[in-house]
Tab-separated table of C-alpha atoms in Angstrom:
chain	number	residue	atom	x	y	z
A	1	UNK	CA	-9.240	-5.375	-18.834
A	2	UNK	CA	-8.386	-4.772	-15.161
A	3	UNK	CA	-4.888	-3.635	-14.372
A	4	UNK	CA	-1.950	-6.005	-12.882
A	5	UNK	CA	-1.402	-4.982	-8.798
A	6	UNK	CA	2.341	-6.238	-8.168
A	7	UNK	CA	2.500	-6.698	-4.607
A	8	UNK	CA	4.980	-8.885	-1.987
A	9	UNK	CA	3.730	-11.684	-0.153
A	10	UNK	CA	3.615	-9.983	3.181
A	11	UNK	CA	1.185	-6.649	1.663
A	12	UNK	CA	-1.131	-9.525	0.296
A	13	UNK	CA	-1.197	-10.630	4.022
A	14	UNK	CA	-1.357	-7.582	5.116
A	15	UNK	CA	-4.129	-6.359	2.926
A	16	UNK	CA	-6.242	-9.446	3.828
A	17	UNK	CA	-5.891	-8.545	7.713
A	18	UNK	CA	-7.082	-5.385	6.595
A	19	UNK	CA	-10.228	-7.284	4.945
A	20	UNK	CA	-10.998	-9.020	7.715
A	21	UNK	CA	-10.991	-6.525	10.222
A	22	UNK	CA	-12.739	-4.403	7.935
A	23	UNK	CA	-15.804	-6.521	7.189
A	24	UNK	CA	-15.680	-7.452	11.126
A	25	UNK	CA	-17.204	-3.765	11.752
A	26	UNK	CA	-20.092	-4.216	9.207
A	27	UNK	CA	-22.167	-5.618	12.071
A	28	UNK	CA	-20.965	-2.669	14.975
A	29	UNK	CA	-21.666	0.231	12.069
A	30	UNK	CA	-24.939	-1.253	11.101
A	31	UNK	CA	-26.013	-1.082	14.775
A	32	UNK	CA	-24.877	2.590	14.876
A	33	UNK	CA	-26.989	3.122	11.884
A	34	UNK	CA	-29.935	1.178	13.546
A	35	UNK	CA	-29.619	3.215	17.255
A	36	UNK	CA	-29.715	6.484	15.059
A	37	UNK	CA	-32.260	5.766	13.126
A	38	UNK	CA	-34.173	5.377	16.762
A	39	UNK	CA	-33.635	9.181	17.391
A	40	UNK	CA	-36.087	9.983	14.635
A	41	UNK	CA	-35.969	12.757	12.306
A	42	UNK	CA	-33.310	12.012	10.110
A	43	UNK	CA	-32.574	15.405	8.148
A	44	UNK	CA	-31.176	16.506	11.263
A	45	UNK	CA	-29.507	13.555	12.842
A	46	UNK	CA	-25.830	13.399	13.028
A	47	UNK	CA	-25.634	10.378	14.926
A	48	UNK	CA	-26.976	8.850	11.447
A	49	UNK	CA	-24.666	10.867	9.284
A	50	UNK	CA	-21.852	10.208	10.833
A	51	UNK	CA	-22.421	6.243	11.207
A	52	UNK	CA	-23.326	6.007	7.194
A	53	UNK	CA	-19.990	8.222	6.773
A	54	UNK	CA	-18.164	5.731	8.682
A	55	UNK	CA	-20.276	2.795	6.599
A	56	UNK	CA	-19.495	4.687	3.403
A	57	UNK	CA	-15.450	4.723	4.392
A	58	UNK	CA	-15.575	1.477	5.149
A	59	UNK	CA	-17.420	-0.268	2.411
A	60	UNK	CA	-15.226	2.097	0.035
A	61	UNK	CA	-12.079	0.299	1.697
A	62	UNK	CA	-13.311	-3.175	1.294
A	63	UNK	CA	-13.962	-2.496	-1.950
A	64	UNK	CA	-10.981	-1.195	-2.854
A	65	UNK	CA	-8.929	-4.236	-1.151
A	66	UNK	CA	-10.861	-6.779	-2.656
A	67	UNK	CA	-10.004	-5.631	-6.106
A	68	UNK	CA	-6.551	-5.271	-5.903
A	69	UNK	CA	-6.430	-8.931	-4.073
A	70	UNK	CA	-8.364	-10.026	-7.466
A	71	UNK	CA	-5.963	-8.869	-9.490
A	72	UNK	CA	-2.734	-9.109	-7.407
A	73	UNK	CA	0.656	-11.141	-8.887
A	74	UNK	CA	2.724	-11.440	-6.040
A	75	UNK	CA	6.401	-10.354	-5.934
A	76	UNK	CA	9.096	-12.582	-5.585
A	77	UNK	CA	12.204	-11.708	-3.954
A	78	UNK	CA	14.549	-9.906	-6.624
A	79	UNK	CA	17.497	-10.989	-7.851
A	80	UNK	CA	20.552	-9.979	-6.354
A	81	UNK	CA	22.469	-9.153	-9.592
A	82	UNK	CA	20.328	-6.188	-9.850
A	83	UNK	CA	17.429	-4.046	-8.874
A	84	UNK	CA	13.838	-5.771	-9.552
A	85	UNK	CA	10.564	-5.634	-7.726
A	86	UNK	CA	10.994	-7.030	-4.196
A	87	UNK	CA	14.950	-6.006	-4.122
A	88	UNK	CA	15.840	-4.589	-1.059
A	89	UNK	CA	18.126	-2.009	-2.050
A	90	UNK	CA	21.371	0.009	0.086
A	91	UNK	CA	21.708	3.141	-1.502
A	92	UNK	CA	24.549	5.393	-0.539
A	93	UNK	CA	26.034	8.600	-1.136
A	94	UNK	CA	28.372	11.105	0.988
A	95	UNK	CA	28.942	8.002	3.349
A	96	UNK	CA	25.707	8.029	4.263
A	97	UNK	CA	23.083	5.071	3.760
A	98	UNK	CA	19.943	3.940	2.717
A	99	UNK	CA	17.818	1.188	2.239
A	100	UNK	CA	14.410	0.513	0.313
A	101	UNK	CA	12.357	-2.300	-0.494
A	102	UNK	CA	10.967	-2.085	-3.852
A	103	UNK	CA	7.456	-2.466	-4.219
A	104	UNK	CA	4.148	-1.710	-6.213
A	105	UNK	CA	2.488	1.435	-5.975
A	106	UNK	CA	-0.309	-0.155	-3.718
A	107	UNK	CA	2.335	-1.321	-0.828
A	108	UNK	CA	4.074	1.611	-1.013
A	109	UNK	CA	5.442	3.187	2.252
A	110	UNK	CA	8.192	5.671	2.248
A	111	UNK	CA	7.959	6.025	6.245
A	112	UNK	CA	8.895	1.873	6.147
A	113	UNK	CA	11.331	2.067	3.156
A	114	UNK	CA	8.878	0.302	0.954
A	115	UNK	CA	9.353	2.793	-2.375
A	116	UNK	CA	6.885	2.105	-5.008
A	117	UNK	CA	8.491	1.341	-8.966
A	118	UNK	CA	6.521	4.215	-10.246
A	119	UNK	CA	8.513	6.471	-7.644
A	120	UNK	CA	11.228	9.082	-8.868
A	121	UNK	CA	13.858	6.965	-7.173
A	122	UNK	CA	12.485	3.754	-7.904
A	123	UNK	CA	12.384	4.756	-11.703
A	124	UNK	CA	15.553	5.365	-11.405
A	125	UNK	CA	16.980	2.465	-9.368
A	126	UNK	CA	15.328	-0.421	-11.435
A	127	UNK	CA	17.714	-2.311	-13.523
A	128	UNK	CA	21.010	-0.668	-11.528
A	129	UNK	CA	23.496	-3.414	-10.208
A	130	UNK	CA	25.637	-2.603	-7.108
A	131	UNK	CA	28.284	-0.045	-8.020
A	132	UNK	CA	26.708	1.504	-10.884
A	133	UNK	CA	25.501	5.603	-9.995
A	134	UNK	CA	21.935	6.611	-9.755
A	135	UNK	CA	20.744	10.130	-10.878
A	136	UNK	CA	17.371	11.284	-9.995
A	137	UNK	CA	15.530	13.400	-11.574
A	138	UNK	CA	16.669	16.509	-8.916
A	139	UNK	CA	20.026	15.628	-9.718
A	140	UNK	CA	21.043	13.927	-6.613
A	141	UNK	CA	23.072	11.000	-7.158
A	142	UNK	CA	23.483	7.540	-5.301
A	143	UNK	CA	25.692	4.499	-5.797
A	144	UNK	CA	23.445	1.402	-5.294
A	145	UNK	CA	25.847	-0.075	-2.386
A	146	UNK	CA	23.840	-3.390	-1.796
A	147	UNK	CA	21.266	-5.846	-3.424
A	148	UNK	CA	19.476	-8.068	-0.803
């Protein structure tokens, strides 16, 4: 039985994007392939290695995005009583803030806030409601400030 991919509404967009763009180059790598093959000997042809590198990449990609849009649930917005998937969450500690959006591990981003549940912090953050401490596992600790 294939595993459960928890992703928001807007990664499922994204991902499909991704798809389409994706399977748009099919046709511009198999001419690649097709010009290189032209060359000739193909033992020695990196022309052809590198297109069916590129074709292996990308195949591998689609792939991959087509399975986890199979088995996808989509995340609704979390509750604002406390942390769930989808929360966007205000951390703060010694005045200073943060904020995450809690996602699955396949829309995770920590570069755009977007912290996976399976993360150290959001382990610890799931289930918190605003005021209560957070611990992580280094010993830092946050006060969940906000629930959006």
């Amino acid at each position: 039985m294939a595993k459960t991919v928890s992703i928001t509404a807007e990664g499922r967009e994204d991902l499909e994007k991704e798809l389409e763009q994706l399977i748009a180059r099919r046709p511009e790598i198999a001419e690649k392939i097709a010009l290189a093959r032209s060359y000739g000997d193909l033992s020695e042809n990196e022309d052809y290695s590198a297109a069916r590198g590129e074709q292996k990449v990308v195949e591998g990609r689609i792939l991959e995005i087509q399975d986890i849009l199979l088995h996808a649930k989509i995340i609704k917005g979390g509750k604002k009583q406390k942390v769930d998937m989808g929360s966007v969450v205000t951390l703060e500690t010694s005045g200073k803030t943060s904020t995450y959006t809690l996602v699955g591990a396949v829309e995770a981003n920590p570069l755009e806030g977007k912290i996976s549940n399976e993360s150290p912090i959001g382990k610890a953050i799931f289930g918190k409601k605003v005021g209560e401490e957070v611990t992580l596992p280094n010993g830092k600790t946050f006060k969940v400030a906000q629930i959006n």
